[in-house]
Tab-separated table of C-alpha atoms in Angstrom:
chain	number	residue	atom	x	y	z
A	437	MET	CA	0.000	0.000	0.000
A	438	LYS	CA	1.346	3.331	-1.043
A	439	PHE	CA	0.951	7.055	-0.506
A	440	TYR	CA	-1.860	7.290	-3.025
A	441	ILE	CA	-4.149	4.486	-1.958
A	442	ILE	CA	-6.258	6.868	0.119
A	443	ILE	CA	-6.437	9.286	-2.777
A	444	LEU	CA	-7.559	6.632	-5.211
A	445	LEU	CA	-10.297	5.615	-2.811
A	446	ALA	CA	-11.366	9.228	-2.548
A	447	ILE	CA	-11.612	9.511	-6.322
A	448	SER	CA	-13.777	6.439	-6.638
A	449	THR	CA	-16.045	6.935	-3.639
A	450	ARG	CA	-16.512	10.631	-2.967
A	451	ALA	CA	-20.011	12.007	-3.263
A	452	LEU	CA	-20.202	15.780	-3.493
A	453	SER	CA	-23.363	17.815	-3.249
A	454	SER	CA	-23.880	21.002	-5.286
A	455	CYS	CA	-21.524	19.805	-8.045
A	456	GLU	CA	-22.501	20.574	-11.613
A	457	THR	CA	-21.597	17.555	-13.685
A	458	PHE	CA	-20.857	18.006	-17.334
A	459	LEU	CA	-20.301	14.319	-18.079
A	460	ASP	CA	-22.829	11.572	-18.647
A	461	GLU	CA	-22.116	7.944	-17.747
A	462	LYS	CA	-20.882	7.074	-21.224
A	463	SER	CA	-18.415	9.956	-21.227
A	464	SER	CA	-17.180	9.064	-17.749
A	465	ALA	CA	-16.454	5.527	-18.846
A	466	LYS	CA	-14.613	6.759	-21.925
A	467	ILE	CA	-12.166	8.889	-19.952
A	468	ALA	CA	-11.256	6.225	-17.398
A	469	SER	CA	-8.081	5.817	-19.480
A	470	PRO	CA	-7.840	9.004	-21.552
A	471	SER	CA	-5.957	8.708	-24.817
A	472	SER	CA	-6.932	11.766	-26.867
A	473	THR	CA	-7.406	15.510	-26.561
A	474	GLU	CA	-11.164	14.888	-26.652
A	475	ASP	CA	-10.890	12.618	-23.604
A	476	VAL	CA	-8.811	15.242	-21.823
A	477	GLU	CA	-11.377	17.938	-22.607
A	478	LEU	CA	-14.067	15.820	-20.977
A	479	LEU	CA	-11.924	15.371	-17.892
A	480	LEU	CA	-11.333	19.104	-17.584
A	481	LYS	CA	-15.072	19.768	-17.900
A	482	ASP	CA	-15.862	17.491	-14.969
A	483	TYR	CA	-16.860	20.040	-12.341
A	484	GLY	CA	-16.682	17.468	-9.565
A	485	LYS	CA	-13.033	16.627	-10.242
A	486	PHE	CA	-11.565	20.112	-10.051
A	487	ASN	CA	-14.110	22.769	-9.080
A	488	ALA	CA	-15.815	21.311	-6.031
A	489	VAL	CA	-13.172	19.567	-3.926
A	490	TYR	CA	-11.474	22.476	-2.136
A	491	PRO	CA	-10.857	21.651	1.567
A	492	TYR	CA	-12.926	23.794	3.920
A	493	ALA	CA	-10.868	23.091	7.064
A	494	SER	CA	-9.300	26.544	7.162
A	495	GLU	CA	-12.706	28.186	7.325
A	496	ILE	CA	-13.817	26.044	10.262
A	497	ALA	CA	-10.601	26.885	12.099
A	498	SER	CA	-10.690	30.640	11.424
A	499	ASP	CA	-12.520	33.354	13.322
A	500	ASN	CA	-15.343	34.317	10.965
A	501	PHE	CA	-18.035	32.363	12.819
A	502	PHE	CA	-19.062	30.529	15.970
A	503	VAL	CA	-21.501	27.739	16.784
A	504	SER	CA	-23.520	26.702	19.786
A	505	VAL	CA	-22.353	23.811	21.920
A	506	GLN	CA	-25.430	21.899	20.756
A	507	HIS	CA	-24.537	22.304	17.074
A	508	LEU	CA	-20.881	21.552	17.750
A	509	ASN	CA	-21.795	18.315	19.511
A	510	GLY	CA	-23.922	17.336	16.504
A	511	ALA	CA	-21.055	17.752	14.046
A	512	SER	CA	-18.586	15.089	12.956
A	513	GLU	CA	-15.558	14.475	15.151
A	514	ARG	CA	-13.328	15.831	12.369
A	515	GLU	CA	-15.212	19.139	12.295
A	516	ARG	CA	-15.426	19.363	16.087
A	517	ARG	CA	-11.686	18.921	16.503
A	518	THR	CA	-10.946	21.397	13.719
A	519	TYR	CA	-13.223	23.990	15.313
A	520	ARG	CA	-11.597	23.443	18.718
A	521	TRP	CA	-8.047	23.645	17.251
A	522	GLU	CA	-7.269	20.190	18.599
A	523	PRO	CA	-4.540	17.964	17.111
A	524	ASN	CA	-6.157	15.524	14.702
A	525	ASP	CA	-4.729	13.270	12.028
A	526	ASP	CA	-8.145	12.057	10.874
A	527	VAL	CA	-8.336	14.828	8.280
A	528	GLY	CA	-9.836	12.680	5.510
A	529	PRO	CA	-11.015	14.886	2.630
A	530	PHE	CA	-8.916	17.865	3.753
A	531	TRP	CA	-5.893	15.860	2.572
A	532	SER	CA	-7.238	13.379	0.040
A	533	PHE	CA	-9.571	15.559	-2.056
A	534	PRO	CA	-6.846	18.019	-3.142
A	535	TYR	CA	-4.515	15.133	-3.955
A	536	SER	CA	-7.275	13.483	-5.987
A	537	ALA	CA	-7.494	16.653	-8.114
A	538	ILE	CA	-3.700	16.674	-8.457
A	539	PHE	CA	-3.816	13.011	-9.488
A	540	SER	CA	-6.356	13.828	-12.234
A	541	ALA	CA	-4.249	16.776	-13.395
A	542	ASN	CA	-1.179	14.541	-13.665
A	543	ILE	CA	-3.126	11.968	-15.673
A	544	ILE	CA	-4.046	14.745	-18.104
A	545	LEU	CA	-0.474	16.014	-18.347
A	546	GLU	CA	0.942	12.560	-18.991
A	547	THR	CA	-1.777	11.763	-21.536
A	548	LEU	CA	-1.025	14.951	-23.457
A	549	ASP	CA	2.698	14.160	-23.409
A	550	HIS	CA	1.927	11.180	-25.630
A	551	VAL	CA	-0.987	12.470	-27.716
A	552	LYS	CA	-0.282	13.314	-31.338
A	553	THR	CA	-2.531	16.002	-32.774
A	554	ALA	CA	-2.433	18.627	-35.500
A	555	ASP	CA	-4.070	21.162	-33.186
A	556	LEU	CA	-1.036	22.104	-31.118
A	557	GLU	CA	-2.616	25.279	-29.714
A	558	LYS	CA	-5.506	23.298	-28.278
A	559	LYS	CA	-3.077	20.794	-26.781
A	560	LYS	CA	-1.089	23.613	-25.167
A	561	LYS	CA	-4.261	25.104	-23.685
A	562	LEU	CA	-5.382	21.796	-22.197
A	563	TYR	CA	-1.890	21.232	-20.808
A	564	ALA	CA	-1.935	24.708	-19.248
A	565	MET	CA	-5.284	24.107	-17.540
A	566	ALA	CA	-3.982	20.892	-15.992
A	567	LEU	CA	-0.865	22.707	-14.743
A	568	PHE	CA	-3.093	25.370	-13.205
A	569	TRP	CA	-5.197	22.830	-11.297
A	570	ARG	CA	-2.114	20.981	-10.092
A	571	ALA	CA	-0.778	24.246	-8.686
A	572	PHE	CA	-4.142	25.323	-7.280
A	573	TYR	CA	-4.517	22.213	-5.145
A	574	HIS	CA	-0.886	21.971	-4.096
A	575	TYR	CA	-1.364	25.486	-2.722
A	576	ALA	CA	-4.595	24.458	-0.963
A	577	LEU	CA	-2.603	21.751	0.798
A	578	ALA	CA	0.297	24.078	1.634
A	579	ASP	CA	-2.138	26.507	3.267
A	580	LEU	CA	-3.278	23.812	5.692
A	581	PHE	CA	-0.283	21.544	6.217
A	582	CYS	CA	2.698	23.951	6.124
A	583	LYS	CA	3.948	26.748	8.288
A	584	PRO	CA	3.511	30.219	6.780
A	585	TYR	CA	6.135	31.148	4.217
A	586	MET	CA	8.977	32.904	6.037
A	587	ALA	CA	12.021	33.775	3.974
A	588	GLY	CA	14.399	33.050	6.838
A	589	SER	CA	13.230	29.468	7.399
A	590	ALA	CA	11.422	28.458	4.192
A	591	GLN	CA	14.357	26.309	3.052
A	592	THR	CA	14.214	24.175	6.193
A	593	ASP	CA	10.531	24.271	7.189
A	594	LEU	CA	8.623	21.179	6.079
A	595	GLY	CA	6.417	21.567	3.035
A	596	ILE	CA	4.138	18.956	1.482
A	597	PRO	CA	4.791	15.918	-0.736
A	598	LEU	CA	4.840	17.268	-4.296
A	599	LYS	CA	3.139	14.901	-6.678
A	600	ARG	CA	4.774	15.404	-10.080
A	601	THR	CA	3.475	12.206	-11.656
A	602	ALA	CA	0.382	10.010	-11.699
A	603	ASP	CA	2.519	6.951	-10.946
A	604	ILE	CA	1.203	5.677	-7.621
A	605	ASN	CA	4.371	3.671	-7.063
A	606	LYS	CA	6.419	6.851	-6.758
A	607	VAL	CA	6.017	7.985	-3.174
A	608	PRO	CA	7.226	11.570	-2.702
A	609	GLN	CA	8.704	12.693	0.592
A	610	ARG	CA	8.020	16.126	2.007
A	611	ALA	CA	9.633	19.030	0.191
A	612	SER	CA	10.663	22.185	2.027
A	613	VAL	CA	8.249	25.116	2.171
A	614	LYS	CA	10.433	26.964	-0.340
A	615	GLU	CA	10.492	23.987	-2.722
A	616	THR	CA	6.727	23.680	-2.350
A	617	TYR	CA	6.010	27.283	-3.273
A	618	ASP	CA	8.642	27.336	-6.025
A	619	PHE	CA	6.997	24.291	-7.619
A	620	ILE	CA	3.512	25.818	-7.395
A	621	ILE	CA	4.604	29.143	-8.869
A	622	LYS	CA	6.544	27.458	-11.659
A	623	ASP	CA	3.433	25.513	-12.717
A	624	ILE	CA	1.285	28.652	-12.857
A	625	GLU	CA	3.890	30.687	-14.716
A	626	ALA	CA	4.220	27.884	-17.268
A	627	ALA	CA	0.434	27.738	-17.692
A	628	ILE	CA	-0.409	31.422	-18.156
A	629	PRO	CA	0.854	31.967	-21.740
A	630	SER	CA	-1.421	29.218	-23.117
A	631	LEU	CA	-4.558	29.965	-21.094
A	632	ASP	CA	-7.501	31.720	-22.755
A	633	GLU	CA	-7.824	35.427	-22.081
A	634	GLY	CA	-11.608	35.298	-22.277
A	635	LEU	CA	-13.906	34.243	-19.437
A	636	SER	CA	-16.536	32.397	-21.460
A	637	ASN	CA	-16.189	29.277	-19.286
A	638	LYS	CA	-15.697	30.486	-15.746
A	639	PHE	CA	-15.395	26.955	-14.429
A	640	GLN	CA	-12.160	26.458	-16.382
A	641	PRO	CA	-8.827	28.214	-15.757
A	642	ASN	CA	-8.108	31.335	-17.800
A	643	LYS	CA	-5.292	33.842	-18.029
A	644	ALA	CA	-6.848	36.217	-15.474
A	645	ALA	CA	-7.202	33.299	-13.042
A	646	GLY	CA	-3.517	32.477	-13.525
A	647	TYR	CA	-2.469	36.006	-12.610
A	648	GLY	CA	-5.020	36.090	-9.800
A	649	LEU	CA	-3.744	32.868	-8.253
A	650	LEU	CA	-0.180	34.174	-8.388
A	651	ALA	CA	-1.347	37.355	-6.658
A	652	ARG	CA	-3.084	35.319	-3.927
A	653	ILE	CA	-0.044	33.107	-3.361
A	654	HIS	CA	2.527	35.920	-3.308
A	655	LEU	CA	0.311	37.782	-0.835
A	656	ALA	CA	0.322	34.718	1.432
A	657	MET	CA	4.129	34.608	1.086
A	658	GLY	CA	4.463	38.257	2.097
A	659	SER	CA	5.901	39.009	-1.347
A	660	TYR	CA	3.865	42.180	-1.660
A	661	ALA	CA	5.542	43.792	-4.666
A	662	LYS	CA	4.912	40.701	-6.805
A	663	ALA	CA	1.414	40.218	-5.419
A	664	GLY	CA	0.516	43.755	-6.454
A	665	LEU	CA	1.938	43.310	-9.948
A	666	TYR	CA	0.032	40.072	-10.542
A	667	ALA	CA	-3.201	41.530	-9.182
A	668	ASP	CA	-2.722	44.411	-11.622
A	669	SER	CA	-2.170	41.964	-14.504
A	670	CYS	CA	-5.373	40.164	-13.544
A	671	LEU	CA	-7.388	43.388	-13.330
A	672	ARG	CA	-6.149	44.521	-16.733
A	673	ILE	CA	-8.022	41.520	-18.140
A	674	GLN	CA	-11.036	41.477	-15.822
A	675	SER	CA	-11.938	44.409	-13.545
A	676	THR	CA	-15.750	44.320	-13.442
A	677	LEU	CA	-17.362	44.865	-10.053
A	678	VAL	CA	-20.982	44.117	-9.181
A	679	ASP	CA	-22.890	47.201	-8.039
A	680	TYR	CA	-24.657	46.024	-4.904
A	681	ASN	CA	-27.157	48.854	-5.401
A	682	ALA	CA	-28.593	46.771	-8.255
A	683	LEU	CA	-29.026	43.640	-6.119
A	684	ASN	CA	-32.181	42.548	-4.401
A	685	THR	CA	-30.487	42.179	-1.036
A	686	ALA	CA	-33.696	40.874	0.532
A	687	GLN	CA	-33.445	37.686	-1.496
A	688	ASN	CA	-32.395	34.495	0.200
A	689	ILE	CA	-29.651	34.101	-2.430
A	690	PRO	CA	-28.706	37.593	-3.702
A	691	PHE	CA	-25.848	36.515	-5.996
A	692	LYS	CA	-26.206	34.534	-9.175
A	693	VAL	CA	-23.866	31.709	-10.120
A	694	ARG	CA	-20.690	32.987	-11.801
A	695	ASN	CA	-21.663	36.639	-11.395
A	696	ASP	CA	-19.746	39.363	-13.209
A	697	GLU	CA	-16.995	39.516	-10.569
A	698	VAL	CA	-16.188	35.810	-10.757
A	699	ILE	CA	-12.978	34.984	-12.627
A	700	LEU	CA	-12.855	31.281	-11.774
A	701	ASP	CA	-15.687	29.375	-10.122
A	702	VAL	CA	-14.461	26.973	-7.424
A	703	GLN	CA	-16.426	25.685	-4.452
A	704	ALA	CA	-15.397	24.103	-1.198
A	705	SER	CA	-16.769	20.731	-0.271
A	706	VAL	CA	-19.747	21.103	2.047
A	707	SER	CA	-19.430	21.510	5.817
A	708	ASN	CA	-22.285	20.931	8.273
A	709	LEU	CA	-20.883	23.449	10.750
A	710	LEU	CA	-20.710	26.176	8.122
A	711	ASN	CA	-24.333	25.748	7.136
A	712	ARG	CA	-25.913	29.127	7.859
A	713	ALA	CA	-28.542	27.465	10.027
A	714	ARG	CA	-25.727	26.516	12.422
A	715	GLY	CA	-22.742	28.784	11.875
A	716	ARG	CA	-23.226	32.283	13.322
A	717	VAL	CA	-21.152	35.134	11.913
A	718	ASP	CA	-18.755	36.607	14.453
A	719	THR	CA	-20.698	39.302	16.316
A	720	LEU	CA	-17.813	41.778	16.503
A	721	LEU	CA	-17.222	41.398	12.763
A	722	VAL	CA	-20.867	42.171	11.972
A	723	GLN	CA	-20.604	45.333	14.071
A	724	THR	CA	-17.851	46.699	11.783
A	725	TYR	CA	-20.301	47.192	8.895
A	726	ASP	CA	-21.860	50.649	8.545
A	727	MET	CA	-25.645	50.808	8.242
A	728	ASP	CA	-25.209	52.265	4.743
A	729	ASP	CA	-22.979	49.371	3.701
A	730	LEU	CA	-25.119	47.147	1.460
A	731	ARG	CA	-23.060	44.105	2.381
A	732	LEU	CA	-24.872	44.136	5.705
A	733	LYS	CA	-28.057	43.084	3.880
A	734	ALA	CA	-26.488	41.190	0.971
A	735	PHE	CA	-24.294	38.989	3.149
A	736	PHE	CA	-26.318	38.263	6.278
A	737	ILE	CA	-29.624	36.768	7.368
A	738	HIS	CA	-31.268	37.360	10.737
A	739	ASN	CA	-31.545	34.360	13.029
A	740	ALA	CA	-34.269	34.037	15.639
A	741	ASP	CA	-31.713	34.319	18.440
A	742	GLY	CA	-30.489	37.707	17.197
A	743	THR	CA	-27.333	36.391	15.534
A	744	LYS	CA	-26.477	36.528	11.832
A	745	GLY	CA	-26.041	33.750	9.304
A	746	PHE	CA	-24.106	34.167	6.050
A	747	LYS	CA	-25.889	34.115	2.688
A	748	GLY	CA	-23.418	36.052	0.542
A	749	HIS	CA	-21.643	33.170	-1.186
A	750	TYR	CA	-20.581	33.946	-4.754
A	751	SER	CA	-21.427	30.331	-5.534
A	752	GLY	CA	-25.020	31.504	-5.911
A	753	ALA	CA	-26.157	28.817	-3.498
A	754	SER	CA	-27.506	28.659	0.020
A	755	ALA	CA	-26.388	26.712	3.083
A	756	ALA	CA	-22.633	26.084	3.224
A	757	ILE	CA	-21.770	25.995	-0.476
A	758	GLN	CA	-18.716	28.210	-0.232
A	759	PHE	CA	-17.221	30.110	-3.137
A	760	VAL	CA	-13.433	29.818	-2.877
A	761	GLY	CA	-12.530	30.747	-6.438
A	762	LEU	CA	-11.030	33.941	-7.789
A	763	ALA	CA	-12.930	37.206	-8.176
A	764	THR	CA	-12.179	40.814	-8.972
A	765	ASP	CA	-13.022	42.144	-5.495
A	766	GLU	CA	-10.156	40.099	-4.064
A	767	MET	CA	-7.799	41.489	-6.719
A	768	PHE	CA	-8.763	45.101	-5.978
A	769	LEU	CA	-8.028	44.514	-2.299
A	770	ILE	CA	-4.700	42.807	-2.999
A	771	ARG	CA	-3.555	45.630	-5.264
A	772	ALA	CA	-4.750	48.213	-2.733
A	773	GLU	CA	-2.909	46.530	0.143
A	774	CYS	CA	0.312	46.159	-1.822
A	775	ASN	CA	0.243	49.781	-2.956
A	776	ALA	CA	-0.434	50.932	0.602
A	777	ARG	CA	2.496	48.895	1.901
A	778	ALA	CA	4.698	50.452	-0.803
A	779	GLY	CA	3.605	53.934	0.284
A	780	ASP	CA	1.603	54.677	-2.895
A	781	ILE	CA	-1.389	56.028	-0.999
A	782	ASP	CA	-3.133	57.610	-3.996
A	783	LYS	CA	-3.265	54.368	-5.994
A	784	ALA	CA	-4.332	52.379	-2.947
A	785	LEU	CA	-7.163	54.829	-2.246
A	786	VAL	CA	-8.377	54.656	-5.836
A	787	ASP	CA	-8.746	50.875	-5.638
A	788	LEU	CA	-10.323	50.927	-2.192
A	789	ASN	CA	-12.825	53.634	-3.088
A	790	THR	CA	-13.646	51.930	-6.387
A	791	LEU	CA	-14.620	48.793	-4.508
A	792	LEU	CA	-16.508	50.544	-1.718
A	793	LYS	CA	-18.636	52.695	-4.000
A	794	HIS	CA	-19.983	49.452	-5.465
A	795	ARG	CA	-20.849	48.265	-1.951
A	796	TRP	CA	-22.461	51.308	-0.327
A	797	GLN	CA	-25.765	53.027	-0.966
A	798	LYS	CA	-24.960	55.414	-3.800
A	799	GLU	CA	-26.355	58.546	-2.205
A	800	ARG	CA	-24.572	57.834	1.072
A	801	PHE	CA	-21.058	56.939	-0.014
A	802	VAL	CA	-18.250	59.408	0.658
A	803	GLU	CA	-14.773	58.592	-0.660
A	804	LEU	CA	-12.044	57.962	1.854
A	805	THR	CA	-9.306	60.607	1.871
A	806	GLY	CA	-6.577	61.973	4.107
A	807	LEU	CA	-5.291	58.674	5.472
A	808	ASP	CA	-1.614	58.106	6.139
A	809	LYS	CA	0.111	54.855	5.191
A	810	ASP	CA	-0.558	52.981	8.445
A	811	GLU	CA	-4.157	54.162	8.754
A	812	LEU	CA	-4.871	53.171	5.179
A	813	LEU	CA	-3.333	49.719	5.588
A	814	HIS	CA	-5.490	49.043	8.649
A	815	VAL	CA	-8.606	50.132	6.753
A	816	ILE	CA	-7.764	47.939	3.754
A	817	LEU	CA	-7.157	44.891	5.942
A	818	LEU	CA	-10.488	45.451	7.693
A	819	GLU	CA	-12.263	45.791	4.355
A	820	ARG	CA	-10.555	42.618	3.186
A	821	ARG	CA	-11.989	40.807	6.219
A	822	LYS	CA	-15.465	42.256	5.592
A	823	GLU	CA	-15.478	41.559	1.859
A	824	LEU	CA	-13.890	38.112	1.607
A	825	LEU	CA	-15.297	36.227	4.565
A	826	PHE	CA	-16.180	32.547	4.096
A	827	ARG	CA	-13.878	32.132	1.089
A	828	CYS	CA	-11.194	30.099	2.900
A	829	LEU	CA	-8.861	33.110	2.794
A	830	ARG	CA	-8.905	34.177	6.425
A	831	TRP	CA	-6.567	31.378	7.585
A	832	SER	CA	-3.768	32.406	5.221
A	833	ASP	CA	-4.312	36.052	6.239
A	834	LEU	CA	-3.968	35.175	9.912
A	835	LYS	CA	-0.799	33.183	9.243
A	836	ARG	CA	0.914	35.944	7.261
A	837	LEU	CA	-0.263	38.844	9.437
A	838	ASN	CA	0.878	37.066	12.586
A	839	GLN	CA	4.429	37.630	11.292
A	840	GLU	CA	3.963	41.363	12.003
A	841	ASN	CA	3.737	42.401	15.641
A	842	ARG	CA	1.199	45.130	14.889
A	843	PHE	CA	-1.257	42.625	13.402
A	844	LYS	CA	-0.773	39.593	15.656
A	845	LYS	CA	-4.028	38.197	16.986
A	846	THR	CA	-4.938	35.577	19.562
A	847	LEU	CA	-8.093	33.752	18.531
A	848	LYS	CA	-10.550	32.827	21.277
A	849	ARG	CA	-13.610	30.610	21.366
A	850	LYS	CA	-16.036	30.306	24.230
A	851	LEU	CA	-17.752	26.921	24.289
A	852	ASP	CA	-19.656	27.360	27.546
A	853	ASP	CA	-19.355	29.298	30.777
A	854	ASP	CA	-16.357	27.276	31.928
A	855	ASP	CA	-14.546	26.483	28.684
A	856	MET	CA	-12.546	29.109	26.784
A	857	LEU	CA	-10.221	28.077	23.954
A	858	ALA	CA	-7.332	30.154	22.602
A	859	LEU	CA	-5.112	29.924	19.532
A	860	GLU	CA	-1.935	31.915	19.984
A	861	PRO	CA	-0.223	33.666	17.027
A	862	ASN	CA	2.257	31.394	15.220
A	863	GLY	CA	1.254	28.420	17.360
A	864	GLU	CA	1.823	24.866	16.153
A	865	ARG	CA	-1.926	24.422	15.757
A	866	TYR	CA	-1.828	26.715	12.734
A	867	VAL	CA	-0.370	23.690	10.923
A	868	PHE	CA	-2.767	20.780	10.449
A	869	LYS	CA	-1.634	17.215	11.050
A	870	ILE	CA	-1.292	15.045	7.947
A	871	LEU	CA	-3.721	12.207	7.307
A	872	ARG	CA	-2.815	9.255	9.534
A	873	GLU	CA	-2.998	6.648	6.762
A	874	SER	CA	-0.600	8.591	4.554
A	875	ILE	CA	1.941	8.746	7.365
A	876	LEU	CA	1.661	4.987	7.911
A	877	PHE	CA	1.831	4.072	4.230
A	878	SER	CA	4.538	6.472	3.090
A	879	GLY	CA	6.698	7.079	6.143
A	880	ILE	CA	6.665	10.845	5.658
A	881	GLU	CA	7.254	13.017	8.718
A	882	GLN	CA	4.185	14.126	10.640
A	883	ASN	CA	3.591	17.716	11.714
A	884	PRO	CA	4.002	18.446	15.437
């Protein structure tokens, strides 16, 4: 038994709700052993293989929501331990689902290496999409199972096993954090030139998504100059923002699927705890929204107990169907933050105000002015928290911002009158334990 036995089981047995499937049974059988560009195209159009397997663990562990003791006790042990920041190596889909997507991407890459076709441009595009997905899910794993990227220790900190091939007999050991991120970035950079510039199929990788993913990753690495440049490259292709004044914010689901801000549609696998009937939005976070901020109505529902549930998923779905893909609002905030850190206050304010005027009641919005560098950075980081909640981005933000003394935060959770939990900045519990079976089968080193 090898490293990939758990992953193969996940591929064959997983059942995902809210997945759009673009393949019928006949097509699925045909691509079991792909041998042509047509087979590869069918694989890449399978929404359940690439677009709906993102691990939601980071959202359960972050500070965007809380649950009652009753709802916590009704959740799975995996979710309970994640919520309580307890060591747990029974991480199941958090580990295996991303590797299953990587496995499928490697099958595509190796198939295309041997396919002979006259349409070389099409082959290059398919190859680029597979590279993108391989990078996307390696990064999802790095976010959970690695320490934050720190230049001083990245060469020695443990990364993840990098799966470069579909051969299940090749069992990779853990790379360093630097090797992990270098590999991810190399894949994306190699993919971008051959990706489509248009966004006609928002469930498939495109050039804007390539730049956007690089911006997201460099932000997580604290490489702010590069993050800003890649966010700018993304926005030069796609910069549309949804005017929340045009939304019916009273609707149960205010956002349509693949709305105009969406660059790449990706969803996290479903969590019971994050269902809005159970998960309550952090009360202090809700209080940061101004009454004239339309996100207050577009994002939240009122619960009978006076708390708020979240309905603002860009997946266009209710319950806990989280949008974790790439969108223009995230890019505006990345570019604004990076410009603010570089001291370019005017450019940062332009991006911030551009976003906010699409979020506030038109007649009530007043542009922000007169902020110094530090004030502006604090405002942008708060707006980032308010805009991008429940997109599995908060965990990476906490990890990178904990490297700066001014932004360090101790997370606290009150379970009952006698039980208060705390997660200290840079604590070992910011790094998830690797799936127990993979440690036993492969012999790779476990996280502390």
